[in-house]
Amino acid sequence: GEEQTALVEHSLRLASHEMRSWKATRFLILQELMTGREVSATAEKLSISPTAVYKNIDAGCLKTMASLFASIETLLANELGQNE
């Protein structure tokens, strides 16, 4: 409904605001996190240390971001499924 739409819109605005200061590496780490890749594999793929990956996950709240985007994806899929 409208409340759900507003919640998604506001969440995405907050996420967008947070992401403005991100460097490319943080976006790549988020992408890897969302695909379930292990930290060691992510570090190797990006040619950075596992510590750097963990620091980015913490500094960018990447686990929360990943969960937020997954939740929004589920909500949208459910909404689209109901409208078919």
PDB file of N, CA and C in Angstrom:
ATOM      1  N   GLY A   1       0.817  -1.185   0.000  1.00  0.00           N
ATOM      2  CA  GLY A   1       0.000   0.000   0.000  1.00  0.00           C
ATOM      3  C   GLY A   1       0.866   1.254   0.000  1.00  0.00           C
ATOM      4  N   GLU A   2       0.224   2.343   0.279  1.00  0.00           N
ATOM      5  CA  GLU A   2       0.907   3.646   0.261  1.00  0.00           C
ATOM      6  C   GLU A   2       1.989   3.742   1.330  1.00  0.00           C
ATOM      7  N   GLU A   3       1.725   3.188   2.518  1.00  0.00           N
ATOM      8  CA  GLU A   3       2.724   3.238   3.585  1.00  0.00           C
ATOM      9  C   GLU A   3       3.969   2.447   3.203  1.00  0.00           C
ATOM     10  N   GLN A   4       3.753   1.312   2.588  1.00  0.00           N
ATOM     11  CA  GLN A   4       4.876   0.474   2.150  1.00  0.00           C
ATOM     12  C   GLN A   4       5.680   1.192   1.072  1.00  0.00           C
ATOM     13  N   THR A   5       5.001   1.835   0.144  1.00  0.00           N
ATOM     14  CA  THR A   5       5.672   2.588  -0.911  1.00  0.00           C
ATOM     15  C   THR A   5       6.497   3.725  -0.315  1.00  0.00           C
ATOM     16  N   ALA A   6       5.920   4.424   0.654  1.00  0.00           N
ATOM     17  CA  ALA A   6       6.634   5.525   1.308  1.00  0.00           C
ATOM     18  C   ALA A   6       7.857   5.006   2.056  1.00  0.00           C
ATOM     19  N   LEU A   7       7.714   3.877   2.727  1.00  0.00           N
ATOM     20  CA  LEU A   7       8.835   3.288   3.454  1.00  0.00           C
ATOM     21  C   LEU A   7       9.977   2.938   2.508  1.00  0.00           C
ATOM     22  N   VAL A   8       9.646   2.328   1.379  1.00  0.00           N
ATOM     23  CA  VAL A   8      10.671   1.976   0.397  1.00  0.00           C
ATOM     24  C   VAL A   8      11.332   3.233  -0.149  1.00  0.00           C
ATOM     25  N   GLU A   9      10.526   4.224  -0.502  1.00  0.00           N
ATOM     26  CA  GLU A   9      11.073   5.473  -1.061  1.00  0.00           C
ATOM     27  C   GLU A   9      12.005   6.165  -0.075  1.00  0.00           C
ATOM     28  N   HIS A  10      11.591   6.277   1.169  1.00  0.00           N
ATOM     29  CA  HIS A  10      12.426   6.943   2.180  1.00  0.00           C
ATOM     30  C   HIS A  10      13.697   6.135   2.459  1.00  0.00           C
ATOM     31  N   SER A  11      13.581   4.832   2.493  1.00  0.00           N
ATOM     32  CA  SER A  11      14.757   3.980   2.712  1.00  0.00           C
ATOM     33  C   SER A  11      15.767   4.155   1.593  1.00  0.00           C
ATOM     34  N   LEU A  12      15.282   4.198   0.362  1.00  0.00           N
ATOM     35  CA  LEU A  12      16.191   4.372  -0.771  1.00  0.00           C
ATOM     36  C   LEU A  12      16.837   5.758  -0.765  1.00  0.00           C
ATOM     37  N   ARG A  13      16.099   6.760  -0.332  1.00  0.00           N
ATOM     38  CA  ARG A  13      16.691   8.110  -0.228  1.00  0.00           C
ATOM     39  C   ARG A  13      17.795   8.146   0.810  1.00  0.00           C
ATOM     40  N   LEU A  14      17.557   7.505   1.963  1.00  0.00           N
ATOM     41  CA  LEU A  14      18.600   7.437   2.994  1.00  0.00           C
ATOM     42  C   LEU A  14      19.820   6.678   2.492  1.00  0.00           C
ATOM     43  N   ALA A  15      19.588   5.555   1.823  1.00  0.00           N
ATOM     44  CA  ALA A  15      20.693   4.763   1.284  1.00  0.00           C
ATOM     45  C   ALA A  15      21.471   5.584   0.260  1.00  0.00           C
ATOM     46  N   SER A  16      20.759   6.261  -0.616  1.00  0.00           N
ATOM     47  CA  SER A  16      21.407   7.085  -1.637  1.00  0.00           C
ATOM     48  C   SER A  16      22.252   8.179  -1.009  1.00  0.00           C
ATOM     49  N   HIS A  17      21.722   8.801   0.031  1.00  0.00           N
ATOM     50  CA  HIS A  17      22.469   9.856   0.726  1.00  0.00           C
ATOM     51  C   HIS A  17      23.764   9.302   1.319  1.00  0.00           C
ATOM     52  N   GLU A  18      23.671   8.138   1.937  1.00  0.00           N
ATOM     53  CA  GLU A  18      24.850   7.494   2.533  1.00  0.00           C
ATOM     54  C   GLU A  18      25.874   7.127   1.457  1.00  0.00           C
ATOM     55  N   MET A  19      25.401   6.698   0.301  1.00  0.00           N
ATOM     56  CA  MET A  19      26.284   6.188  -0.752  1.00  0.00           C
ATOM     57  C   MET A  19      27.003   7.291  -1.533  1.00  0.00           C
ATOM     58  N   ARG A  20      26.573   8.520  -1.387  1.00  0.00           N
ATOM     59  CA  ARG A  20      27.194   9.622  -2.138  1.00  0.00           C
ATOM     60  C   ARG A  20      28.696   9.723  -1.930  1.00  0.00           C
ATOM     61  N   SER A  21      29.140   9.409  -0.733  1.00  0.00           N
ATOM     62  CA  SER A  21      30.564   9.567  -0.419  1.00  0.00           C
ATOM     63  C   SER A  21      31.372   8.287  -0.675  1.00  0.00           C
ATOM     64  N   TRP A  22      30.720   7.230  -1.119  1.00  0.00           N
ATOM     65  CA  TRP A  22      31.412   5.961  -1.322  1.00  0.00           C
ATOM     66  C   TRP A  22      32.359   6.002  -2.507  1.00  0.00           C
ATOM     67  N   LYS A  23      33.457   5.307  -2.369  1.00  0.00           N
ATOM     68  CA  LYS A  23      34.376   5.082  -3.489  1.00  0.00           C
ATOM     69  C   LYS A  23      33.923   3.802  -4.195  1.00  0.00           C
ATOM     70  N   ALA A  24      34.439   3.584  -5.389  1.00  0.00           N
ATOM     71  CA  ALA A  24      34.029   2.435  -6.203  1.00  0.00           C
ATOM     72  C   ALA A  24      34.229   1.107  -5.472  1.00  0.00           C
ATOM     73  N   THR A  25      35.304   1.005  -4.710  1.00  0.00           N
ATOM     74  CA  THR A  25      35.596  -0.243  -4.010  1.00  0.00           C
ATOM     75  C   THR A  25      34.459  -0.640  -3.071  1.00  0.00           C
ATOM     76  N   ARG A  26      33.881   0.320  -2.386  1.00  0.00           N
ATOM     77  CA  ARG A  26      32.800   0.006  -1.438  1.00  0.00           C
ATOM     78  C   ARG A  26      31.576  -0.534  -2.181  1.00  0.00           C
ATOM     79  N   PHE A  27      31.262   0.039  -3.338  1.00  0.00           N
ATOM     80  CA  PHE A  27      30.152  -0.482  -4.145  1.00  0.00           C
ATOM     81  C   PHE A  27      30.432  -1.925  -4.580  1.00  0.00           C
ATOM     82  N   LEU A  28      31.666  -2.181  -4.982  1.00  0.00           N
ATOM     83  CA  LEU A  28      32.032  -3.534  -5.401  1.00  0.00           C
ATOM     84  C   LEU A  28      31.943  -4.524  -4.243  1.00  0.00           C
ATOM     85  N   ILE A  29      32.353  -4.082  -3.064  1.00  0.00           N
ATOM     86  CA  ILE A  29      32.262  -4.951  -1.882  1.00  0.00           C
ATOM     87  C   ILE A  29      30.790  -5.231  -1.561  1.00  0.00           C
ATOM     88  N   LEU A  30      29.940  -4.234  -1.654  1.00  0.00           N
ATOM     89  CA  LEU A  30      28.504  -4.450  -1.438  1.00  0.00           C
ATOM     90  C   LEU A  30      27.961  -5.471  -2.427  1.00  0.00           C
ATOM     91  N   GLN A  31      28.338  -5.309  -3.674  1.00  0.00           N
ATOM     92  CA  GLN A  31      27.887  -6.246  -4.708  1.00  0.00           C
ATOM     93  C   GLN A  31      28.338  -7.678  -4.378  1.00  0.00           C
ATOM     94  N   GLU A  32      29.576  -7.817  -3.983  1.00  0.00           N
ATOM     95  CA  GLU A  32      30.105  -9.137  -3.631  1.00  0.00           C
ATOM     96  C   GLU A  32      29.385  -9.698  -2.402  1.00  0.00           C
ATOM     97  N   LEU A  33      29.138  -8.850  -1.431  1.00  0.00           N
ATOM     98  CA  LEU A  33      28.434  -9.262  -0.218  1.00  0.00           C
ATOM     99  C   LEU A  33      27.028  -9.762  -0.556  1.00  0.00           C
ATOM    100  N   MET A  34      26.371  -9.077  -1.463  1.00  0.00           N
ATOM    101  CA  MET A  34      25.008  -9.446  -1.837  1.00  0.00           C
ATOM    102  C   MET A  34      24.948 -10.747  -2.633  1.00  0.00           C
ATOM    103  N   THR A  35      26.048 -11.119  -3.244  1.00  0.00           N
ATOM    104  CA  THR A  35      26.070 -12.392  -3.968  1.00  0.00           C
ATOM    105  C   THR A  35      26.518 -13.540  -3.074  1.00  0.00           C
ATOM    106  N   GLY A  36      26.876 -13.209  -1.820  1.00  0.00           N
ATOM    107  CA  GLY A  36      27.259 -14.252  -0.881  1.00  0.00           C
ATOM    108  C   GLY A  36      28.716 -14.667  -0.938  1.00  0.00           C
ATOM    109  N   ARG A  37      29.532 -13.911  -1.654  1.00  0.00           N
ATOM    110  CA  ARG A  37      30.948 -14.245  -1.760  1.00  0.00           C
ATOM    111  C   ARG A  37      31.646 -14.053  -0.416  1.00  0.00           C
ATOM    112  N   GLU A  38      32.550 -14.942  -0.097  1.00  0.00           N
ATOM    113  CA  GLU A  38      33.330 -14.863   1.141  1.00  0.00           C
ATOM    114  C   GLU A  38      34.260 -13.650   1.110  1.00  0.00           C
ATOM    115  N   VAL A  39      34.564 -13.128   2.293  1.00  0.00           N
ATOM    116  CA  VAL A  39      35.438 -11.952   2.408  1.00  0.00           C
ATOM    117  C   VAL A  39      36.795 -12.218   1.765  1.00  0.00           C
ATOM    118  N   SER A  40      37.365 -13.396   2.006  1.00  0.00           N
ATOM    119  CA  SER A  40      38.688 -13.696   1.445  1.00  0.00           C
ATOM    120  C   SER A  40      38.661 -13.682  -0.084  1.00  0.00           C
ATOM    121  N   ALA A  41      37.590 -14.206  -0.665  1.00  0.00           N
ATOM    122  CA  ALA A  41      37.465 -14.209  -2.125  1.00  0.00           C
ATOM    123  C   ALA A  41      37.253 -12.795  -2.662  1.00  0.00           C
ATOM    124  N   THR A  42      36.470 -12.011  -1.937  1.00  0.00           N
ATOM    125  CA  THR A  42      36.256 -10.610  -2.325  1.00  0.00           C
ATOM    126  C   THR A  42      37.572  -9.842  -2.286  1.00  0.00           C
ATOM    127  N   ALA A  43      38.330 -10.045  -1.204  1.00  0.00           N
ATOM    128  CA  ALA A  43      39.617  -9.354  -1.067  1.00  0.00           C
ATOM    129  C   ALA A  43      40.545  -9.722  -2.217  1.00  0.00           C
ATOM    130  N   GLU A  44      40.592 -10.996  -2.528  1.00  0.00           N
ATOM    131  CA  GLU A  44      41.460 -11.440  -3.617  1.00  0.00           C
ATOM    132  C   GLU A  44      41.003 -10.864  -4.953  1.00  0.00           C
ATOM    133  N   LYS A  45      39.719 -10.905  -5.215  1.00  0.00           N
ATOM    134  CA  LYS A  45      39.177 -10.387  -6.475  1.00  0.00           C
ATOM    135  C   LYS A  45      39.467  -8.895  -6.647  1.00  0.00           C
ATOM    136  N   LEU A  46      39.387  -8.146  -5.537  1.00  0.00           N
ATOM    137  CA  LEU A  46      39.588  -6.690  -5.607  1.00  0.00           C
ATOM    138  C   LEU A  46      41.020  -6.263  -5.330  1.00  0.00           C
ATOM    139  N   SER A  47      41.885  -7.248  -5.074  1.00  0.00           N
ATOM    140  CA  SER A  47      43.303  -6.975  -4.778  1.00  0.00           C
ATOM    141  C   SER A  47      43.478  -6.048  -3.577  1.00  0.00           C
ATOM    142  N   ILE A  48      42.704  -6.332  -2.529  1.00  0.00           N
ATOM    143  CA  ILE A  48      42.837  -5.615  -1.271  1.00  0.00           C
ATOM    144  C   ILE A  48      42.903  -6.648  -0.150  1.00  0.00           C
ATOM    145  N   SER A  49      43.222  -6.195   1.052  1.00  0.00           N
ATOM    146  CA  SER A  49      43.328  -7.123   2.177  1.00  0.00           C
ATOM    147  C   SER A  49      41.940  -7.460   2.721  1.00  0.00           C
ATOM    148  N   PRO A  50      41.812  -8.630   3.336  1.00  0.00           N
ATOM    149  CA  PRO A  50      40.541  -8.938   4.011  1.00  0.00           C
ATOM    150  C   PRO A  50      40.180  -7.892   5.063  1.00  0.00           C
ATOM    151  N   THR A  51      41.186  -7.343   5.736  1.00  0.00           N
ATOM    152  CA  THR A  51      40.931  -6.290   6.719  1.00  0.00           C
ATOM    153  C   THR A  51      40.266  -5.086   6.067  1.00  0.00           C
ATOM    154  N   ALA A  52      40.724  -4.721   4.879  1.00  0.00           N
ATOM    155  CA  ALA A  52      40.125  -3.593   4.156  1.00  0.00           C
ATOM    156  C   ALA A  52      38.670  -3.892   3.802  1.00  0.00           C
ATOM    157  N   VAL A  53      38.388  -5.136   3.454  1.00  0.00           N
ATOM    158  CA  VAL A  53      37.003  -5.523   3.156  1.00  0.00           C
ATOM    159  C   VAL A  53      36.150  -5.361   4.415  1.00  0.00           C
ATOM    160  N   TYR A  54      36.626  -5.912   5.538  1.00  0.00           N
ATOM    161  CA  TYR A  54      35.875  -5.801   6.794  1.00  0.00           C
ATOM    162  C   TYR A  54      35.670  -4.346   7.206  1.00  0.00           C
ATOM    163  N   LYS A  55      36.697  -3.510   7.024  1.00  0.00           N
ATOM    164  CA  LYS A  55      36.576  -2.095   7.378  1.00  0.00           C
ATOM    165  C   LYS A  55      35.513  -1.406   6.524  1.00  0.00           C
ATOM    166  N   ASN A  56      35.455  -1.745   5.232  1.00  0.00           N
ATOM    167  CA  ASN A  56      34.430  -1.179   4.353  1.00  0.00           C
ATOM    168  C   ASN A  56      33.042  -1.675   4.738  1.00  0.00           C
ATOM    169  N   ILE A  57      32.936  -2.946   5.077  1.00  0.00           N
ATOM    170  CA  ILE A  57      31.641  -3.490   5.500  1.00  0.00           C
ATOM    171  C   ILE A  57      31.142  -2.733   6.730  1.00  0.00           C
ATOM    172  N   ASP A  58      32.041  -2.487   7.668  1.00  0.00           N
ATOM    173  CA  ASP A  58      31.668  -1.788   8.891  1.00  0.00           C
ATOM    174  C   ASP A  58      31.379  -0.309   8.630  1.00  0.00           C
ATOM    175  N   ALA A  59      32.288   0.376   7.957  1.00  0.00           N
ATOM    176  CA  ALA A  59      32.160   1.820   7.749  1.00  0.00           C
ATOM    177  C   ALA A  59      30.941   2.177   6.896  1.00  0.00           C
ATOM    178  N   GLY A  60      30.593   1.307   5.956  1.00  0.00           N
ATOM    179  CA  GLY A  60      29.468   1.594   5.071  1.00  0.00           C
ATOM    180  C   GLY A  60      28.170   0.931   5.478  1.00  0.00           C
ATOM    181  N   CYS A  61      28.182   0.256   6.631  1.00  0.00           N
ATOM    182  CA  CYS A  61      26.988  -0.499   7.068  1.00  0.00           C
ATOM    183  C   CYS A  61      26.514  -1.417   5.946  1.00  0.00           C
ATOM    184  N   LEU A  62      27.464  -2.099   5.315  1.00  0.00           N
ATOM    185  CA  LEU A  62      27.141  -2.849   4.110  1.00  0.00           C
ATOM    186  C   LEU A  62      26.216  -4.036   4.360  1.00  0.00           C
ATOM    187  N   LYS A  63      26.311  -4.664   5.519  1.00  0.00           N
ATOM    188  CA  LYS A  63      25.385  -5.769   5.803  1.00  0.00           C
ATOM    189  C   LYS A  63      23.958  -5.248   5.920  1.00  0.00           C
ATOM    190  N   THR A  64      23.801  -4.085   6.546  1.00  0.00           N
ATOM    191  CA  THR A  64      22.475  -3.470   6.654  1.00  0.00           C
ATOM    192  C   THR A  64      21.976  -3.046   5.281  1.00  0.00           C
ATOM    193  N   MET A  65      22.857  -2.452   4.487  1.00  0.00           N
ATOM    194  CA  MET A  65      22.478  -2.048   3.126  1.00  0.00           C
ATOM    195  C   MET A  65      22.042  -3.260   2.304  1.00  0.00           C
ATOM    196  N   ALA A  66      22.805  -4.329   2.379  1.00  0.00           N
ATOM    197  CA  ALA A  66      22.471  -5.538   1.628  1.00  0.00           C
ATOM    198  C   ALA A  66      21.114  -6.083   2.064  1.00  0.00           C
ATOM    199  N   SER A  67      20.870  -6.090   3.363  1.00  0.00           N
ATOM    200  CA  SER A  67      19.577  -6.563   3.878  1.00  0.00           C
ATOM    201  C   SER A  67      18.441  -5.654   3.434  1.00  0.00           C
ATOM    202  N   LEU A  68      18.681  -4.357   3.454  1.00  0.00           N
ATOM    203  CA  LEU A  68      17.676  -3.398   3.007  1.00  0.00           C
ATOM    204  C   LEU A  68      17.305  -3.647   1.556  1.00  0.00           C
ATOM    205  N   PHE A  69      18.308  -3.762   0.696  1.00  0.00           N
ATOM    206  CA  PHE A  69      18.038  -3.964  -0.721  1.00  0.00           C
ATOM    207  C   PHE A  69      17.362  -5.303  -0.983  1.00  0.00           C
ATOM    208  N   ALA A  70      17.739  -6.335  -0.248  1.00  0.00           N
ATOM    209  CA  ALA A  70      17.102  -7.641  -0.399  1.00  0.00           C
ATOM    210  C   ALA A  70      15.635  -7.564   0.035  1.00  0.00           C
ATOM    211  N   SER A  71      15.362  -6.843   1.109  1.00  0.00           N
ATOM    212  CA  SER A  71      13.980  -6.689   1.575  1.00  0.00           C
ATOM    213  C   SER A  71      13.136  -5.926   0.561  1.00  0.00           C
ATOM    214  N   ILE A  72      13.701  -4.865   0.016  1.00  0.00           N
ATOM    215  CA  ILE A  72      12.983  -4.079  -1.002  1.00  0.00           C
ATOM    216  C   ILE A  72      12.729  -4.936  -2.232  1.00  0.00           C
ATOM    217  N   GLU A  73      13.723  -5.717  -2.629  1.00  0.00           N
ATOM    218  CA  GLU A  73      13.557  -6.610  -3.774  1.00  0.00           C
ATOM    219  C   GLU A  73      12.406  -7.591  -3.535  1.00  0.00           C
ATOM    220  N   THR A  74      12.335  -8.153  -2.332  1.00  0.00           N
ATOM    221  CA  THR A  74      11.255  -9.087  -1.997  1.00  0.00           C
ATOM    222  C   THR A  74       9.897  -8.391  -2.023  1.00  0.00           C
ATOM    223  N   LEU A  75       9.827  -7.201  -1.430  1.00  0.00           N
ATOM    224  CA  LEU A  75       8.576  -6.446  -1.442  1.00  0.00           C
ATOM    225  C   LEU A  75       8.106  -6.158  -2.861  1.00  0.00           C
ATOM    226  N   LEU A  76       9.028  -5.719  -3.709  1.00  0.00           N
ATOM    227  CA  LEU A  76       8.669  -5.413  -5.094  1.00  0.00           C
ATOM    228  C   LEU A  76       8.238  -6.665  -5.852  1.00  0.00           C
ATOM    229  N   ALA A  77       8.960  -7.765  -5.636  1.00  0.00           N
ATOM    230  CA  ALA A  77       8.583  -9.013  -6.303  1.00  0.00           C
ATOM    231  C   ALA A  77       7.196  -9.466  -5.867  1.00  0.00           C
ATOM    232  N   ASN A  78       6.904  -9.344  -4.563  1.00  0.00           N
ATOM    233  CA  ASN A  78       5.583  -9.713  -4.060  1.00  0.00           C
ATOM    234  C   ASN A  78       4.510  -8.811  -4.639  1.00  0.00           C
ATOM    235  N   GLU A  79       4.802  -7.527  -4.704  1.00  0.00           N
ATOM    236  CA  GLU A  79       3.855  -6.562  -5.244  1.00  0.00           C
ATOM    237  C   GLU A  79       3.585  -6.833  -6.726  1.00  0.00           C
ATOM    238  N   LEU A  80       4.634  -7.098  -7.476  1.00  0.00           N
ATOM    239  CA  LEU A  80       4.454  -7.385  -8.898  1.00  0.00           C
ATOM    240  C   LEU A  80       3.706  -8.693  -9.101  1.00  0.00           C
ATOM    241  N   GLY A  81       3.982  -9.672  -8.244  1.00  0.00           N
ATOM    242  CA  GLY A  81       3.291 -10.948  -8.343  1.00  0.00           C
ATOM    243  C   GLY A  81       1.812 -10.842  -8.071  1.00  0.00           C
ATOM    244  N   GLN A  82       1.428  -9.931  -7.193  1.00  0.00           N
ATOM    245  CA  GLN A  82       0.026  -9.727  -6.854  1.00  0.00           C
ATOM    246  C   GLN A  82      -0.722  -8.974  -7.948  1.00  0.00           C
ATOM    247  N   ASN A  83       0.032  -8.213  -8.747  1.00  0.00           N
ATOM    248  CA  ASN A  83      -0.596  -7.399  -9.780  1.00  0.00           C
ATOM    249  C   ASN A  83      -0.726  -8.119 -11.120  1.00  0.00           C
ATOM    250  N   GLU A  84      -0.232  -9.326 -11.200  1.00  0.00           N
ATOM    251  CA  GLU A  84      -0.313 -10.050 -12.476  1.00  0.00           C
ATOM    252  C   GLU A  84      -1.670 -10.663 -12.671  1.00  0.00           C
TER     253      GLU A  84
END
